[in-house]
Amino acid sequence: MTTRPAQSEHSELAEQSDQSEAATRTDTVVVLDFGSQYTQLIARRVREAHVYCEMLPHDASWDDVARLQPKGIILSGGPSSIDEANAPQLPGWVLASKLPVLGVCYGLYLLADALGGRVAAATAREYGPARLEIIDYGSIFSGLPEGIDVWMSHGDQITALPPDAVPLARSRNSPYAAMACGNLIGLQFHPEVVHTQFGRDILRNFLYNVCGCEGNWTAESFIQDSVERIRRQVGDERVLLGLSGGVDSSVAAALIHQAIGKQLTPVFVNTGLLRAGEAETVQDVFENAFKMNLVYVDATERFLKRLATVSDPERKRKIIGDEFIRVFEDTATEQGPFKFLAQGTLYPDVIESAPSSASKTAVTIKTHHNVGGLPKDLKFELTEPLRFLFKDEVREVGRLLGLPEEIVERQPFPGPGLAVRILGDVTAERLETLRRADAIVREEIEAAGLGTAIWQFFAVLLPVKSTGVMGDYRTYADVCAVRAITSEDAMTADWARLPHELLAKLSNRIVNEVAGINRVVYDITSKPPATIEWE
Ligand code: XMP
């Protein structure tokens, strides 16, 4: 029925399970991913209901699932039709396990088909909003009103219920929009999306009433379990951590420090490419408030020397990444030895880099184009205490650990720093000019109360001079662009409609207070076609 992973894969999984919640007392539910764009959203909604869950690929073996000791299984939606060639199948272990199952959309069709019902292409395809009429308030719809608006997105429907199943709800086009067969429940609509009314209640009913979960997954329980787990993993060895001042590495540092105190050595590399006040904040928080063994390396000169006369953005990124690794390695050697390297890898990184089969669950080092991406041949064992958390959970954990809002709510800042916001050559002088303009942008947008509504806001220094007039003098100085965008995930973005008065104030202050800038422009381009950064 299941394929057994090879021996080496087994040990990789064993290592993984030691880092995951399942080895503890927390109730767990498994979400099997059949390819829906909403699968991650299901996982997030389950976590919001204080039930721990992990996403596994649809072909996960029972061994992979059993290590999590789940109390229930959720089958996600997916783009396929069940009778298509190569459509993903329901693994045999799902029904054999006797666990409660919730099938969403494609998951419903798989369940109905496996239980002996009939599924066919719908005559009227329901896509988007639909009205659901509830027939049975027994379990999953308990406490809900008679009719609710739900979100459908599929071309199939159940034409004959499985022999032992009962209908729970219907819609105009679908007599069996929800069904149950004992503790096997299917929904044709998506309870995880915001357009479905009471979607959270429906999921909660499944988790609490059908699976019997207690809701014991909280930031507090996560911290408590992680502290134990980190202590078990690390023993009395030393741990090295690259602290960038961003949310992920900061929370990882605070959590590991809580577990092992001075055995942790966070290293903060000041590349000289940071925004005003950033290096000071990191020192204040981690050295002074948390009393960590912070190693602060001022590598400004090393970076500036290598960046002199480099104007190509990709070369800048490469040089900065490479120099960062050199500085980090030098520091690790100086301060070492260390057995472990800690990283602030998050769950979306793990999911995105995982191959499609669970038998090869990924243990990846966060690389991509970022500074802090470390070479794979570093001789450390990894500890990644956040690898099963979503970003908002990381923030909550950070707050509970006592990190200040300016770190927990920090906006994304590119690893190569201000170097990709200075078009053309990066010099100490141009960095100082940009830093001062950027500080004004940040100050004014925050003072206007827009700091959290806007995803990213910053200044960019252009390699263009223009003419101006100040008092009786003509000036010929740099142009500064202001960028402020709204976004959900940085994949797409829109320019923020900042109030004109605020734009006027920004422009005024920058031109008056920052020597070397005599013109300010506002970037009104969305992404796509533009990117968020200018380089
Ligand atoms: P773009 O400019 O590609 O940016 O629309 C998307 C998001 O990624 C950030 N960004 C980077 N982050 N290293 C990073 O760590 C980089 O080289 C880099 N370039 C862009 C950017 O700030 C935005 O949040």
Coordinates of N, CA and C in Angstrom, one line a residue, residues 124-290:
A124 N -23.4 23.0 -15.1 CA -23.2 24.4 -14.9 C -22.0 24.5 -14.0
R125 N -20.9 25.0 -14.5 CA -19.6 25.1 -13.7 C -19.8 26.2 -12.7
E126 N -19.6 25.8 -11.4 CA -19.7 26.9 -10.4 C -18.4 27.4 -10.0
Y127 N -18.2 28.6 -10.3 CA -16.9 29.3 -10.0 C -17.2 30.6 -9.4
G128 N -16.6 30.8 -8.2 CA -16.9 32.1 -7.5 C -17.9 31.9 -6.4
P129 N -18.7 33.0 -6.1 CA -19.6 32.9 -5.0 C -20.8 32.0 -5.3
A130 N -21.3 31.3 -4.3 CA -22.5 30.5 -4.4 C -23.2 30.5 -3.1
R131 N -24.5 30.3 -3.1 CA -25.3 30.3 -1.9 C -25.4 28.8 -1.4
L132 N -25.1 28.6 -0.2 CA -25.1 27.2 0.3 C -26.3 27.1 1.3
E133 N -27.1 26.0 1.0 CA -28.2 25.7 1.9 C -27.9 24.5 2.8
I134 N -27.8 24.7 4.1 CA -27.4 23.7 5.0 C -28.6 22.7 5.3
I135 N -28.3 21.4 5.2 CA -29.3 20.4 5.5 C -29.1 19.8 6.9
D136 N -27.9 19.6 7.2 CA -27.6 18.9 8.4 C -26.6 19.7 9.3
Y137 N -27.1 20.0 10.5 CA -26.3 20.8 11.4 C -25.5 20.0 12.4
G138 N -25.4 18.7 12.1 CA -24.8 17.8 13.1 C -23.4 18.1 13.5
S139 N -22.5 18.1 12.6 CA -21.1 18.3 13.1 C -20.4 19.5 12.5
I140 N -20.1 19.4 11.2 CA -19.3 20.4 10.6 C -20.0 21.8 10.5
F141 N -21.3 21.7 10.4 CA -22.1 23.0 10.2 C -22.7 23.4 11.5
S142 N -22.3 22.8 12.6 CA -22.9 23.1 13.9 C -22.8 24.6 14.3
G143 N -23.9 25.1 14.7 CA -24.0 26.5 15.1 C -24.0 27.5 13.9
L144 N -24.2 27.1 12.7 CA -24.2 28.0 11.6 C -25.6 28.4 11.2
P145 N -25.8 29.5 10.6 CA -27.2 29.9 10.1 C -27.6 29.0 8.9
E146 N -28.9 29.2 8.5 CA -29.4 28.3 7.4 C -28.7 28.4 6.1
G147 N -28.5 29.6 5.7 CA -27.8 29.8 4.4 C -26.6 30.6 4.5
I148 N -25.5 30.2 3.8 CA -24.3 31.0 3.9 C -23.7 31.2 2.5
D149 N -23.0 32.3 2.3 CA -22.3 32.5 1.0 C -20.9 31.7 1.1
V150 N -20.7 31.0 0.0 CA -19.4 30.2 0.0 C -18.7 30.5 -1.3
W151 N -17.5 30.0 -1.4 CA -16.7 30.2 -2.6 C -16.4 28.9 -3.3
M152 N -16.9 28.7 -4.5 CA -16.7 27.5 -5.2 C -15.6 27.7 -6.3
S153 N -14.9 26.7 -6.7 CA -14.0 26.8 -7.8 C -13.7 25.5 -8.4
H154 N -14.7 24.9 -9.0 CA -14.4 23.6 -9.6 C -15.4 23.2 -10.7
G155 N -15.0 22.4 -11.6 CA -15.9 22.1 -12.7 C -16.6 20.7 -12.5
D156 N -16.2 20.0 -11.5 CA -16.9 18.7 -11.3 C -18.0 18.8 -10.2
Q157 N -18.8 17.7 -10.1 CA -19.7 17.7 -9.0 C -20.1 16.2 -8.7
I158 N -20.6 15.9 -7.5 CA -21.0 14.6 -7.2 C -22.4 14.4 -7.9
T159 N -22.5 13.3 -8.7 CA -23.8 13.0 -9.3 C -24.6 11.9 -8.5
A160 N -23.8 11.0 -7.8 CA -24.5 10.0 -7.0 C -23.7 9.9 -5.7
L161 N -24.3 10.0 -4.6 CA -23.6 9.9 -3.3 C -23.1 8.5 -3.1
P162 N -22.0 8.3 -2.4 CA -21.6 7.0 -2.0 C -22.7 6.3 -1.2
P163 N -22.8 5.0 -1.2 CA -23.9 4.2 -0.6 C -24.2 4.6 0.9
D164 N -23.1 4.8 1.7 CA -23.4 5.1 3.1 C -23.3 6.6 3.5
A165 N -23.2 7.4 2.4 CA -23.0 8.9 2.7 C -24.4 9.6 2.9
V166 N -24.4 10.7 3.6 CA -25.5 11.5 3.7 C -25.2 12.9 3.2
P167 N -26.2 13.6 2.6 CA -25.9 15.0 2.1 C -25.9 15.9 3.3
L168 N -25.0 16.9 3.4 CA -25.0 17.9 4.5 C -25.5 19.3 4.0
A169 N -25.3 19.6 2.7 CA -25.7 20.9 2.2 C -25.8 20.8 0.7
R170 N -26.6 21.8 0.1 CA -26.7 21.8 -1.3 C -26.6 23.3 -1.8
S171 N -26.3 23.4 -3.1 CA -26.3 24.8 -3.7 C -27.2 24.7 -4.9
R172 N -27.4 25.8 -5.6 CA -28.4 25.8 -6.7 C -28.0 24.8 -7.7
N173 N -26.7 24.7 -8.0 CA -26.3 23.7 -9.1 C -25.8 22.4 -8.6
S174 N -25.8 22.2 -7.3 CA -25.1 21.0 -6.8 C -25.9 20.5 -5.6
P175 N -26.6 19.3 -5.8 CA -27.4 18.8 -4.7 C -26.6 18.2 -3.6
Y176 N -25.3 17.9 -3.8 CA -24.4 17.4 -2.8 C -23.2 18.3 -2.6
A177 N -23.4 19.5 -2.2 CA -22.3 20.4 -2.1 C -21.5 20.1 -0.8
A178 N -22.0 19.3 0.1 CA -21.3 18.8 1.2 C -21.9 17.5 1.6
M179 N -21.0 16.5 2.0 CA -21.5 15.2 2.4 C -20.7 14.6 3.5
A180 N -21.2 13.6 4.1 CA -20.5 12.9 5.2 C -20.7 11.4 5.1
C181 N -19.7 10.7 5.5 CA -19.8 9.3 5.6 C -19.1 8.9 6.9
G182 N -19.8 9.0 8.0 CA -19.2 8.8 9.3 C -18.3 10.0 9.5
N183 N -17.0 9.8 9.9 CA -16.1 10.9 10.1 C -15.3 11.3 8.8
L184 N -15.8 10.9 7.7 CA -15.3 11.3 6.4 C -16.2 12.4 5.8
I185 N -15.7 13.6 5.7 CA -16.5 14.7 5.3 C -16.0 15.4 4.1
G186 N -16.9 15.8 3.2 CA -16.4 16.5 2.0 C -17.1 17.8 1.8
L187 N -16.4 18.8 1.3 CA -17.0 20.1 1.0 C -16.7 20.5 -0.4
Q188 N -17.7 20.9 -1.2 CA -17.4 21.3 -2.6 C -16.8 22.7 -2.7
F189 N -17.0 23.5 -1.6 CA -16.5 24.8 -1.6 C -15.2 24.9 -0.7
H190 N -14.7 26.1 -0.7 CA -13.4 26.4 0.0 C -13.6 27.1 1.3
P191 N -13.6 26.4 2.4 CA -13.8 27.1 3.7 C -12.7 28.0 4.1
E192 N -11.5 27.8 3.5 CA -10.3 28.5 3.9 C -10.2 29.9 3.4
V193 N -11.0 30.3 2.3 CA -10.9 31.6 1.7 C -11.8 32.6 2.4
V194 N -11.5 33.9 2.4 CA -12.3 34.8 3.2 C -13.7 35.0 2.6
H195 N -13.8 34.7 1.3 CA -15.2 34.9 0.7 C -16.2 33.9 1.2
T196 N -15.8 32.8 1.9 CA -16.7 31.9 2.4 C -17.1 32.3 3.8
Q197 N -18.4 32.6 4.0 CA -18.8 33.0 5.3 C -18.7 31.9 6.3
F198 N -18.3 32.2 7.5 CA -18.2 31.2 8.6 C -17.2 30.1 8.2
G199 N -16.3 30.4 7.3 CA -15.3 29.4 6.9 C -14.4 28.9 8.0
R200 N -14.0 29.9 8.9 CA -13.2 29.5 10.1 C -14.0 28.6 11.0
D201 N -15.3 28.9 11.2 CA -16.1 28.1 12.1 C -16.2 26.6 11.5
I202 N -16.4 26.5 10.2 CA -16.5 25.2 9.6 C -15.2 24.4 9.8
L203 N -14.1 25.0 9.6 CA -12.8 24.3 9.9 C -12.7 24.0 11.3
R204 N -13.0 24.9 12.2 CA -12.9 24.7 13.6 C -13.8 23.6 14.1
N205 N -15.0 23.5 13.5 CA -15.9 22.4 13.8 C -15.3 21.0 13.4
F206 N -14.6 21.0 12.3 CA -14.0 19.8 11.9 C -12.9 19.4 12.9
L207 N -12.0 20.4 13.2 CA -10.9 20.2 14.1 C -11.3 19.8 15.5
Y208 N -12.3 20.5 16.0 CA -12.7 20.3 17.4 C -13.7 19.2 17.6
N209 N -14.8 19.3 16.8 CA -15.9 18.3 17.0 C -15.6 17.0 16.3
V210 N -15.0 17.0 15.2 CA -14.8 15.7 14.5 C -13.5 15.1 14.8
C211 N -12.4 15.8 14.9 CA -11.1 15.3 15.2 C -10.8 15.2 16.7
G212 N -11.6 16.0 17.5 CA -11.3 16.0 18.9 C -10.1 16.8 19.3
C213 N -9.7 17.7 18.5 CA -8.5 18.5 18.9 C -8.8 19.5 20.0
E214 N -7.8 19.8 20.8 CA -8.1 20.7 22.0 C -7.7 22.1 21.8
G215 N -7.0 22.4 20.7 CA -6.5 23.8 20.5 C -5.4 24.2 21.3
N216 N -4.4 23.3 21.4 CA -3.3 23.5 22.3 C -2.0 24.0 21.6
W217 N -2.2 24.4 20.4 CA -1.0 25.0 19.6 C -1.1 26.5 19.8
T218 N -0.2 27.1 20.6 CA -0.2 28.5 20.8 C 1.3 29.0 20.8
A219 N 1.5 30.3 20.7 CA 2.9 30.8 20.7 C 3.6 30.3 22.0
E220 N 2.9 30.4 23.1 CA 3.5 30.0 24.3 C 3.9 28.5 24.3
S221 N 3.0 27.6 23.8 CA 3.4 26.2 23.8 C 4.5 26.0 22.8
F222 N 4.5 26.7 21.7 CA 5.6 26.6 20.7 C 6.9 26.9 21.4
I223 N 6.9 28.0 22.1 CA 8.2 28.5 22.7 C 8.7 27.4 23.7
Q224 N 7.7 27.0 24.5 CA 8.1 26.0 25.6 C 8.6 24.7 24.9
D225 N 8.0 24.2 23.9 CA 8.4 23.0 23.2 C 9.7 23.2 22.5
S226 N 9.9 24.4 21.9 CA 11.1 24.6 21.1 C 12.3 24.7 22.0
V227 N 12.1 25.3 23.2 CA 13.2 25.5 24.1 C 13.7 24.1 24.5
E228 N 12.8 23.2 24.8 CA 13.2 21.8 25.2 C 13.9 21.1 24.0
R229 N 13.3 21.3 22.8 CA 13.8 20.7 21.6 C 15.3 21.2 21.3
I230 N 15.4 22.5 21.4 CA 16.8 23.0 21.1 C 17.8 22.5 22.1
R231 N 17.4 22.5 23.4 CA 18.3 21.9 24.4 C 18.7 20.5 24.1
R232 N 17.7 19.7 23.7 CA 17.9 18.3 23.4 C 18.9 18.2 22.2
Q233 N 18.7 19.0 21.2 CA 19.5 18.9 20.0 C 20.9 19.4 20.2
V234 N 21.0 20.5 20.9 CA 22.3 21.1 21.0 C 23.2 20.6 22.2
G235 N 22.6 20.1 23.2 CA 23.4 19.7 24.4 C 24.2 20.8 24.9
D236 N 25.5 20.5 25.1 CA 26.3 21.7 25.6 C 27.2 22.2 24.6
E237 N 26.9 22.0 23.3 CA 27.6 22.5 22.2 C 27.4 24.0 22.0
R238 N 28.2 24.6 21.1 CA 28.0 26.1 20.8 C 27.3 26.3 19.5
V239 N 26.5 27.3 19.4 CA 25.7 27.6 18.2 C 26.1 29.0 17.6
L240 N 26.3 29.0 16.3 CA 26.6 30.3 15.6 C 25.3 30.7 14.9
L241 N 25.1 32.0 14.9 CA 23.9 32.5 14.2 C 24.2 33.8 13.5
G242 N 23.9 33.9 12.2 CA 24.0 35.2 11.4 C 22.8 36.1 11.7
L243 N 23.0 37.1 12.5 CA 21.9 38.0 12.8 C 21.9 39.2 11.9
S244 N 20.7 39.4 11.1 CA 20.7 40.5 10.2 C 19.9 41.7 10.7
G245 N 19.2 41.4 11.8 CA 18.3 42.5 12.3 C 16.9 42.4 11.8
G246 N 16.7 41.5 10.8 CA 15.4 41.2 10.2 C 14.6 40.3 11.2
V247 N 13.3 40.2 10.9 CA 12.4 39.5 11.8 C 12.9 38.0 12.1
D248 N 13.2 37.3 11.0 CA 13.4 35.8 11.2 C 14.7 35.5 12.0
S249 N 15.8 36.2 11.6 CA 17.0 35.8 12.4 C 16.9 36.4 13.8
S250 N 16.2 37.5 14.0 CA 16.1 38.1 15.3 C 15.3 37.1 16.3
V251 N 14.1 36.6 15.7 CA 13.3 35.8 16.5 C 14.0 34.4 16.8
A252 N 14.7 33.9 15.8 CA 15.5 32.7 16.0 C 16.5 32.9 17.1
A253 N 17.2 34.1 17.1 CA 18.2 34.4 18.1 C 17.6 34.4 19.5
A254 N 16.4 35.1 19.6 CA 15.8 35.3 20.9 C 15.3 33.9 21.4
L255 N 14.8 33.1 20.6 CA 14.3 31.7 21.0 C 15.5 30.8 21.4
I256 N 16.5 30.8 20.6 CA 17.7 29.9 20.9 C 18.4 30.4 22.2
H257 N 18.4 31.8 22.3 CA 19.0 32.3 23.5 C 18.3 31.9 24.8
Q258 N 16.9 31.9 24.6 CA 16.1 31.5 25.8 C 16.4 30.1 26.2
A259 N 16.8 29.2 25.1 CA 17.0 27.8 25.4 C 18.4 27.6 26.0
I260 N 19.4 28.2 25.4 CA 20.8 27.9 25.7 C 21.7 29.0 26.1
G261 N 21.1 30.2 26.2 CA 21.9 31.4 26.8 C 23.2 31.6 26.1
K262 N 24.3 31.7 26.8 CA 25.6 32.1 26.3 C 26.2 31.0 25.3
Q263 N 25.6 29.9 25.2 CA 26.1 28.9 24.2 C 25.8 29.4 22.8
L264 N 25.0 30.4 22.7 CA 24.6 31.0 21.4 C 25.5 32.2 21.1
T265 N 26.2 32.3 19.9 CA 26.9 33.5 19.5 C 26.3 34.0 18.2
P266 N 25.5 35.1 18.4 CA 25.0 35.8 17.2 C 26.0 36.7 16.6
V267 N 26.2 36.7 15.3 CA 27.2 37.5 14.6 C 26.4 38.5 13.8
F268 N 26.7 39.8 14.0 CA 26.0 40.8 13.2 C 27.1 41.5 12.4
V269 N 27.0 41.4 11.1 CA 27.9 42.0 10.2 C 27.4 43.4 9.7
N270 N 28.0 44.4 10.1 CA 27.6 45.7 9.6 C 28.4 45.9 8.2
T271 N 27.6 45.8 7.1 CA 28.1 45.9 5.8 C 28.4 47.3 5.4
G272 N 27.9 48.3 6.2 CA 28.0 49.7 5.8 C 26.9 50.0 4.8
L273 N 26.0 49.1 4.6 CA 25.0 49.3 3.6 C 23.6 49.3 4.2
L274 N 23.6 49.6 5.6 CA 22.4 49.5 6.3 C 21.7 50.9 6.4
R275 N 20.5 50.9 6.8 CA 19.8 52.2 7.0 C 20.2 52.9 8.3
A276 N 19.8 54.1 8.4 CA 20.2 54.9 9.6 C 19.7 54.2 10.8
G277 N 20.5 54.0 11.8 CA 20.1 53.5 13.1 C 20.0 52.0 13.3
E278 N 20.1 51.3 12.2 CA 19.9 49.8 12.2 C 20.9 49.1 13.1
A279 N 22.2 49.4 12.9 CA 23.2 48.7 13.6 C 23.1 49.0 15.1
E280 N 22.7 50.3 15.4 CA 22.6 50.7 16.8 C 21.4 49.9 17.5
T281 N 20.3 49.7 16.7 CA 19.1 49.0 17.3 C 19.5 47.6 17.6
V282 N 20.3 46.9 16.7 CA 20.6 45.6 16.9 C 21.5 45.5 18.2
Q283 N 22.5 46.4 18.3 CA 23.3 46.3 19.5 C 22.5 46.6 20.8
D284 N 21.6 47.6 20.7 CA 20.8 47.9 21.9 C 20.0 46.7 22.3
V285 N 19.3 46.1 21.3 CA 18.4 45.0 21.7 C 19.1 43.8 22.1
F286 N 20.1 43.3 21.3 CA 20.6 42.0 21.6 C 21.8 42.0 22.6
E287 N 22.6 43.1 22.6 CA 23.7 43.1 23.5 C 23.3 43.7 24.8
N288 N 22.6 44.9 24.8 CA 22.2 45.5 26.0 C 21.0 45.0 26.7
A289 N 19.9 44.8 25.9 CA 18.7 44.3 26.6 C 18.7 42.8 26.8
F290 N 19.0 42.0 25.8 CA 19.0 40.6 26.0 C 20.3 40.0 26.6

